[in-house]
Coordinates of C-alpha atoms and ligand atoms in Angstrom, one line a residue:
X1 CA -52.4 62.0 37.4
X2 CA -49.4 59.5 36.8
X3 CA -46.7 61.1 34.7
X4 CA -44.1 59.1 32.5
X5 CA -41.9 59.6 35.5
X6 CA -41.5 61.8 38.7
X7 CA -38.7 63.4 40.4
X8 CA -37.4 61.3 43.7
X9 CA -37.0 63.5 46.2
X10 CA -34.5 63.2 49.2
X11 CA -35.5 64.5 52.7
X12 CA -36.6 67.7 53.2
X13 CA -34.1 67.9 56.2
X14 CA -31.0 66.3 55.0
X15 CA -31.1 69.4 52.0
X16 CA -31.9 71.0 54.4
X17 CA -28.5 70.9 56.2
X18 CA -26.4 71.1 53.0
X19 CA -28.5 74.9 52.6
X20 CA -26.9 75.8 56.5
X21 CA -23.7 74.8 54.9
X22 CA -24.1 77.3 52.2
X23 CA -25.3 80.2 54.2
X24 CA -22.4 79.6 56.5
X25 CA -19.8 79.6 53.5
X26 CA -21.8 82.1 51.4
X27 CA -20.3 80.4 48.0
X28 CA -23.3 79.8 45.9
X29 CA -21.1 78.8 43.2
X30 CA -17.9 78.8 40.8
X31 CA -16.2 75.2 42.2
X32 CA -17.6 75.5 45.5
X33 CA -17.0 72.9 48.4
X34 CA -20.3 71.0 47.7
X35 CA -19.6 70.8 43.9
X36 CA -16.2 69.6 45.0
X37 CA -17.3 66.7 47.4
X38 CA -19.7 65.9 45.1
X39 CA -17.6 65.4 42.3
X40 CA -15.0 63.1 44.3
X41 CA -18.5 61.1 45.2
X42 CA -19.0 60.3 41.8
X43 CA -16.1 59.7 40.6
X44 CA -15.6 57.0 43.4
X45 CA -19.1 55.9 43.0
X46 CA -18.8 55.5 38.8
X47 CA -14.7 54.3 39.4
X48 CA -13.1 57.7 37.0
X49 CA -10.4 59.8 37.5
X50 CA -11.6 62.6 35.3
X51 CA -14.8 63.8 35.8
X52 CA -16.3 67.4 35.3
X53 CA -19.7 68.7 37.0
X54 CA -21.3 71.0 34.9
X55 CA -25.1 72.8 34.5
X56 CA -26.6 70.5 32.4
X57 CA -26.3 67.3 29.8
X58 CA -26.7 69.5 26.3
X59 CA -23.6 71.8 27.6
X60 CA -21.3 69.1 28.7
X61 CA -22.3 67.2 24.6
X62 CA -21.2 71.0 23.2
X63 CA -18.2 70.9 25.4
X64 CA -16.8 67.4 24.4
X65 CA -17.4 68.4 20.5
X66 CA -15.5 71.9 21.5
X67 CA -12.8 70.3 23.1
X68 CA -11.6 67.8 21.1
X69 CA -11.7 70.4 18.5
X70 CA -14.3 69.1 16.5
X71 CA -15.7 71.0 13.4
X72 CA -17.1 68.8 10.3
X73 CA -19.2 66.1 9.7
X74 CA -19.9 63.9 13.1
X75 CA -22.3 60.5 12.6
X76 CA -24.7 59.6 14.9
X77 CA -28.0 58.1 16.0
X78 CA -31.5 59.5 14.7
X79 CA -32.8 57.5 17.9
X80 CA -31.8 59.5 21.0
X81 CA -33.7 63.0 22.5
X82 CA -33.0 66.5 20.3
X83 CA -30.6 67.4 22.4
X84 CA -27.6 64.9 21.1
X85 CA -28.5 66.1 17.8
X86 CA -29.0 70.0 18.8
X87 CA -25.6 70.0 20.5
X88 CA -23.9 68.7 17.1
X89 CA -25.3 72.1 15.4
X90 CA -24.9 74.2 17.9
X91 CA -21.2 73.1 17.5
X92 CA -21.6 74.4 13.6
X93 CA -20.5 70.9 13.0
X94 CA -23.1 68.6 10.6
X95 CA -24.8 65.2 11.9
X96 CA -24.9 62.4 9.9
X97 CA -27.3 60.1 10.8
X98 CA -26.4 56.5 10.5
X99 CA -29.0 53.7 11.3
X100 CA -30.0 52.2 14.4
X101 CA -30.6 48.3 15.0
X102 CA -33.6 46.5 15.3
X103 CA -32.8 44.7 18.0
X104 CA -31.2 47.3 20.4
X105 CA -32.2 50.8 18.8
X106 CA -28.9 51.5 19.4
X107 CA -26.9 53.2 16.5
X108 CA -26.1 49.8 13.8
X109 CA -21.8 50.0 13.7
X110 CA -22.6 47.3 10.7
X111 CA -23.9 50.9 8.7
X112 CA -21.3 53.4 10.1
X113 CA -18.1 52.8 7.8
X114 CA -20.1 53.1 4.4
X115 CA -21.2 56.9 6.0
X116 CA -18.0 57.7 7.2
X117 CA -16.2 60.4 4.5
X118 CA -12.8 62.4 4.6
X119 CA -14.7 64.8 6.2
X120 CA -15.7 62.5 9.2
X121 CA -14.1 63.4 12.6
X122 CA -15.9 61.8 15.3
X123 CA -18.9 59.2 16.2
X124 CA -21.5 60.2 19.2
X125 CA -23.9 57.8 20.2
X126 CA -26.8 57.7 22.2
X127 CA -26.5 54.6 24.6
X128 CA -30.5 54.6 24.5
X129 CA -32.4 53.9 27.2
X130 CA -29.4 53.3 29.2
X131 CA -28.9 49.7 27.3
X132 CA -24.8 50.0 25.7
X133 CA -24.0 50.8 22.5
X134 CA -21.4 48.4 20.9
X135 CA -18.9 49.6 22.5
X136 CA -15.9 47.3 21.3
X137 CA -17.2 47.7 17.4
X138 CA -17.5 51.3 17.6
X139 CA -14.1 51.6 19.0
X140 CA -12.7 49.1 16.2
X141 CA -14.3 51.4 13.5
X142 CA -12.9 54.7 15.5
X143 CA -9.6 52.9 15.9
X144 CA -9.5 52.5 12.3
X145 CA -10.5 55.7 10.4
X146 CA -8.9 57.8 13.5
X147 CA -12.0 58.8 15.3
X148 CA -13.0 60.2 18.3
X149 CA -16.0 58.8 20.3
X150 CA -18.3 60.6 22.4
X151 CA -20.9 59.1 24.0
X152 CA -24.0 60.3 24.9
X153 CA -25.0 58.4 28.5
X154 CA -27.6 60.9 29.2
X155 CA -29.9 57.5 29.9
X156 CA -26.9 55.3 31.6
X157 CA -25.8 56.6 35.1
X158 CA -25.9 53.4 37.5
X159 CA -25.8 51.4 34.5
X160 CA -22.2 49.0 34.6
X161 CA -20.9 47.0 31.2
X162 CA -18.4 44.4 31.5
X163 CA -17.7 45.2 35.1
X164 CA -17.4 48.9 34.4
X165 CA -19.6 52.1 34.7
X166 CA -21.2 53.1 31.3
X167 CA -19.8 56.4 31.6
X168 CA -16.2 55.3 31.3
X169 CA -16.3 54.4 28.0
X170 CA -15.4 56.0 24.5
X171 CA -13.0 59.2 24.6
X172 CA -15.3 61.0 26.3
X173 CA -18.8 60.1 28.3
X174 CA -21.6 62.7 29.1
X175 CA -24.5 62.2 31.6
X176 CA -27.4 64.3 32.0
X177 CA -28.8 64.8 35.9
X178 CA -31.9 66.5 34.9
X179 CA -34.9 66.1 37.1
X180 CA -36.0 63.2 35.0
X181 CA -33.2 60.7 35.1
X182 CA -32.7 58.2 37.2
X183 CA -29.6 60.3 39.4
X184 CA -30.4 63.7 39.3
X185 CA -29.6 67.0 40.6
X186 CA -32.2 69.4 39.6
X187 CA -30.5 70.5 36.4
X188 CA -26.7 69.1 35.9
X189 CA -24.9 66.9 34.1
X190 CA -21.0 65.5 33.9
X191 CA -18.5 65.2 31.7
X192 CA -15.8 61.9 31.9
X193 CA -12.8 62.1 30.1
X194 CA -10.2 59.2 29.4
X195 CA -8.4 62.0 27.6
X196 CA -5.9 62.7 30.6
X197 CA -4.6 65.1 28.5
X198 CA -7.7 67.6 28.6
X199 CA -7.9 67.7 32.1
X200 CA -6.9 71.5 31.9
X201 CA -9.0 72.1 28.3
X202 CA -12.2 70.4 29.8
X203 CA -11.9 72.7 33.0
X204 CA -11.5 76.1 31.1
X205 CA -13.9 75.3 28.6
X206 CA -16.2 74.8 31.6
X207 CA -15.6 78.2 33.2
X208 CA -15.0 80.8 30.7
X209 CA -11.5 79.9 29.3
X210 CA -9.6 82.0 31.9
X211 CA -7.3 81.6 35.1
X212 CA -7.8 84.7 37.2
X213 CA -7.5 87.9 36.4
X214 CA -5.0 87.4 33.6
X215 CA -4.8 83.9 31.8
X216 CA -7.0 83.6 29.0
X217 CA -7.1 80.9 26.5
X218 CA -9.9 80.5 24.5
X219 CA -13.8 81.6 24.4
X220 CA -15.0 78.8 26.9
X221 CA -18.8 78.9 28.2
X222 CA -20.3 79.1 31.2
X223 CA -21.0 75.4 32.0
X224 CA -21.0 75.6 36.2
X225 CA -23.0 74.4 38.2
X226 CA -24.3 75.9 41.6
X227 CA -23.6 74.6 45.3
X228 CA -27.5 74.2 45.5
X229 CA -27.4 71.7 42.5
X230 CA -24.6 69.7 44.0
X231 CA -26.1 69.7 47.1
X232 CA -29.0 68.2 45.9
X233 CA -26.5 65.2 44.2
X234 CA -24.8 64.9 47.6
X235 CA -28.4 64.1 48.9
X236 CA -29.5 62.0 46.0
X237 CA -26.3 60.0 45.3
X238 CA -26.0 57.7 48.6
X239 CA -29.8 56.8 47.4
X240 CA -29.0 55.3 43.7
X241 CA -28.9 51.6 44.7
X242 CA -31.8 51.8 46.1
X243 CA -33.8 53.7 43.1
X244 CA -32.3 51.3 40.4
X245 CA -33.8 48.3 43.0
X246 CA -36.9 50.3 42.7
X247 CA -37.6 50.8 39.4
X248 CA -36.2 47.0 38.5
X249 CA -39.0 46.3 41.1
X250 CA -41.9 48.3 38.9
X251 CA -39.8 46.8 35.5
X252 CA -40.7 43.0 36.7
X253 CA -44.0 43.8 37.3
X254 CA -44.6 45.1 33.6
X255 CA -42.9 42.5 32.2
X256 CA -44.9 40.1 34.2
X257 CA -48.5 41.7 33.4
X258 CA -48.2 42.9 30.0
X259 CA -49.1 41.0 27.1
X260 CA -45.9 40.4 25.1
X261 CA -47.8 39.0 21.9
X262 CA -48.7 42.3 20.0
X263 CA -45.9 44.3 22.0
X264 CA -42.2 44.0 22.0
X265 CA -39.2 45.8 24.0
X266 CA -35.7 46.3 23.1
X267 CA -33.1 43.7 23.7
X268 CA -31.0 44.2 26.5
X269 CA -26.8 43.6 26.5
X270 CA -26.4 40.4 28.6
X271 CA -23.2 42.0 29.9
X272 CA -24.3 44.7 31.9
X273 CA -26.4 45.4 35.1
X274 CA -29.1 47.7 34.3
X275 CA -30.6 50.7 35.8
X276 CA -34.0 50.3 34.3
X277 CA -34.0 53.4 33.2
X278 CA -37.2 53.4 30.9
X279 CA -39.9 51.2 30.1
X280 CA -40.3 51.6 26.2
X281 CA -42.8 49.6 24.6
X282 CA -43.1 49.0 20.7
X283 CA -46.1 48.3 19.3
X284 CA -47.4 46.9 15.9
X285 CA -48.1 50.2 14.7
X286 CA -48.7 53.5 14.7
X287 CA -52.2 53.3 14.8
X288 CA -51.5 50.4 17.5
X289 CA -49.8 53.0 19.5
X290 CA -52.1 55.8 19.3
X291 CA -54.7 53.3 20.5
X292 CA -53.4 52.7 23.6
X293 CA -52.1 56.0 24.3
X294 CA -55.3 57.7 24.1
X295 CA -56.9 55.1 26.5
X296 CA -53.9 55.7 28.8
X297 CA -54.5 59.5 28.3
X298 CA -58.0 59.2 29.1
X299 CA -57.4 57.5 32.5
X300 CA -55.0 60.5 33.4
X301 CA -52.1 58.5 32.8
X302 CA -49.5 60.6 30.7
X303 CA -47.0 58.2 28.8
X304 CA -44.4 60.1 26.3
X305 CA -43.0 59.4 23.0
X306 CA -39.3 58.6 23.4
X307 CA -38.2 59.0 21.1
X308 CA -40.1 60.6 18.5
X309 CA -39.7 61.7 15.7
X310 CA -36.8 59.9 14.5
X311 CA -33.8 63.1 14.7
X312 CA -32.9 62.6 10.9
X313 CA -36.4 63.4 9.5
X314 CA -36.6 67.1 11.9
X315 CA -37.1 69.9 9.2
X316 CA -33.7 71.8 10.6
X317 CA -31.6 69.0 9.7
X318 CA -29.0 70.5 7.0
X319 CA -28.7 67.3 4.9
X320 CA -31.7 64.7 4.6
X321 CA -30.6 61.5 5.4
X322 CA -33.3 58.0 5.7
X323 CA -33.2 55.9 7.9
X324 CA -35.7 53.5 8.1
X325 CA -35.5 51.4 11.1
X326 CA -35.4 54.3 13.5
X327 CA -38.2 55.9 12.2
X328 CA -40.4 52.6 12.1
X329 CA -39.8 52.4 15.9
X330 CA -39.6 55.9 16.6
X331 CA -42.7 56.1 15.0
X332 CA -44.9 53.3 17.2
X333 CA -42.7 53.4 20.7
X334 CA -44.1 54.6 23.8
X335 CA -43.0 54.8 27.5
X336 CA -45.1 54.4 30.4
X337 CA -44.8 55.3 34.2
X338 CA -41.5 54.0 35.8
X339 CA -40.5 55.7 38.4
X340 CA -39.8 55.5 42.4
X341 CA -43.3 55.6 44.2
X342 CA -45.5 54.3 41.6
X343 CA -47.9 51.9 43.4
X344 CA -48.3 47.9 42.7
X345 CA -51.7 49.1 42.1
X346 CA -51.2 51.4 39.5
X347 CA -48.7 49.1 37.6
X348 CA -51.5 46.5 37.4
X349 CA -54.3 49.5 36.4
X350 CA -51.5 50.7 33.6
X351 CA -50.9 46.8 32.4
X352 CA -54.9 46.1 32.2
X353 CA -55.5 49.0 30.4
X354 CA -52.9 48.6 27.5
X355 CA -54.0 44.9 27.3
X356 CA -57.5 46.2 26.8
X357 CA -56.7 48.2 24.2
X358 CA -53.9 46.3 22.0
Ligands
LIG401 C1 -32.1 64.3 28.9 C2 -31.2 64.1 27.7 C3 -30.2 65.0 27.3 C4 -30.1 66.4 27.9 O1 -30.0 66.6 29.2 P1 -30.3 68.0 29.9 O2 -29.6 67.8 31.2 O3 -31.8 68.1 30.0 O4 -29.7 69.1 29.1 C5 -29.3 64.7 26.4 N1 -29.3 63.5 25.7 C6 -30.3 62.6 26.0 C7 -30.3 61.3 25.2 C8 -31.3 62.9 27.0 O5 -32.2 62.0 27.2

């Protein structure tokens, strides 16, 4: 079977080692050395000062909303996974979904100030697929109505804009290092901040709210992560270059053996080096889609629907809001195998076979 995508995998060994390390030091957790040297790894290897390791890339979106004290209405993208979405209600705060854009299927900025009300506190957008928001607009429109942005780069680690890592833009930048990304470390995720002034916040809210025995602040979570997760980072991290060259590899092919006259992808920002992330393909319609995904299916190759459905039209949502361009795309986008592994052979198989069948 060939899956969507597939966990890389360091050597067995090298974890190996790190795992001596923590039976010698018997801390499996709470700020350990791993976690430590891993988060000094990435903040050297994304070029951040302030940068917080946590469990996973849904906690680190409910901690950015908590601490920057965030409680009404927040707009958004209905293109992105649940989770951006989930975290927003979780917070008891209310999404309002604003547009994306055709080209990019990133949220549209053009759309955000008629949906921005007195109740309005902060944007947070899904840089999707890894490919970069608007950054500069966004932060216009925040600049103006007193915003705060959080964005949601669950899709962008590796990926640089303008000379600088996604992750360092907006007020505050979250990743997700599930086992699906592109860096990952089991579960995890990581919180940036160019908020110096949360430093201390971020770092309570992360652990509990308290300082010892007798210091407590405020009701913070449990967002930690264990010294076996960061090991696995410490392993994984040194290998990143050398997965993005991968999967740009894999992307070339596609874009080489598929037949771009009944399919289309999303435009890409010209300013940034990519980490090829995903390989979404839009189709000419549902039914179009459906097609080929059954004959994809059929051959034991296992494609997913990111993202579907469109995040404003899921029957939770408290207010019902339209918008019609995500759920057109949402509606006939598929993405196929991309990962590190995936043979020359089977890229050709999976090209022939959705050519077939367009
Ligand atoms: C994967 C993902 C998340 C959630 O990350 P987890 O680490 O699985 O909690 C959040 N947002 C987006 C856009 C994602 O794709």
């Amino acid at each position: 079977m060939i899956n969507v995508t597939k966990a890389f995998l360091p050597d067995r060994e090298e974890y190996i080692q790190y795992i001596h390390e923590i039976w010698d030091s018997v801390q499996l957790t709470n700020n350990g050395p791993l976690l430590q040297r891993l988060e000094s790894q990435l903040k050297e290897f994304l070029g951040v000062d302030n940068l917080y390791y946590c469990s996973n890339g849904t906690i680190v979106l409910q901690i950015a909303l908590k601490a920057l004290e965030i409680k009404k209405e927040v707009i958004t993208t209905p293109f992105s996974y649940c989770a951006t979405t989930n975290s927003i209600l979780w917070e008891n705060c209310t999404p309002v979904f604003v547009d994306v854009d055709p080209n990019t299927f990133n949220i549209n900025p053009g759309l955000i100030e008629a949906s921005i009300t007195e109740n309005t506190e902060a944007i947070m957008a899904t840089h999707v697929y890894g490919n970069p928001c608007d950054v500069e607009a966004i932060e216009a429109i925040a600049k103006k109505h007193s915003l705060k942005v959080i964005y949601d780069t669950a899709h962008g680690f590796g990926v640089r804009y303008k000379g600088r890592s996604l992750l360092s833009y907006g007020d505050l930048s979250t990743c997700s290092f599930h086992a699906t990304k592109v860096f990952h470390t089991v579960e995890g995720g990581v919180l940036v901040s160019n908020l110096p002034e949360l430093n201390q916040k971020l770092h309570l809210l992360r652990a509990f709210g308290h300082r010892g025995d007798e210091e407590y602040f405020f009701a913070g979570i449990n967002g930690k992560n264990s010294e076996f997760h960061a090991a696995m980072g410490l392993c994984n991290l040194p290998h990143v270059p050398e997965i993005i060259k991968n999967r740009k590899a894999i992307f070339d092919q596609y874009d080489g053996l598929l037949n771009w006259d009944a399919l289309r992808k999303p435009c890409l920002s010209p300013d940034m080096e990519y980490n090829y992330a995903y390989y979404p393909l839009v189709f000419e319609s549902e039914a179009a889609m459906r097609k080929v995904q059954a004959a994809l299916v059929e051959h034991q190759i296992i494609p997913r629907r990111y993202f579907y459905p469109s995040l404003n039209t899921l029957p939770f949502m408290p207010v019902k809001y339209e918008c019609p361009v995500s759920e057109d795309i949402s509606a006939r986008v598929l993405c196929i195998p991309l990962y590190v592994g995936l043979s020359p052979e089977d890229i050709t198989t999976i090209s022939q076979l959705i050519n077939r069948n367009l």
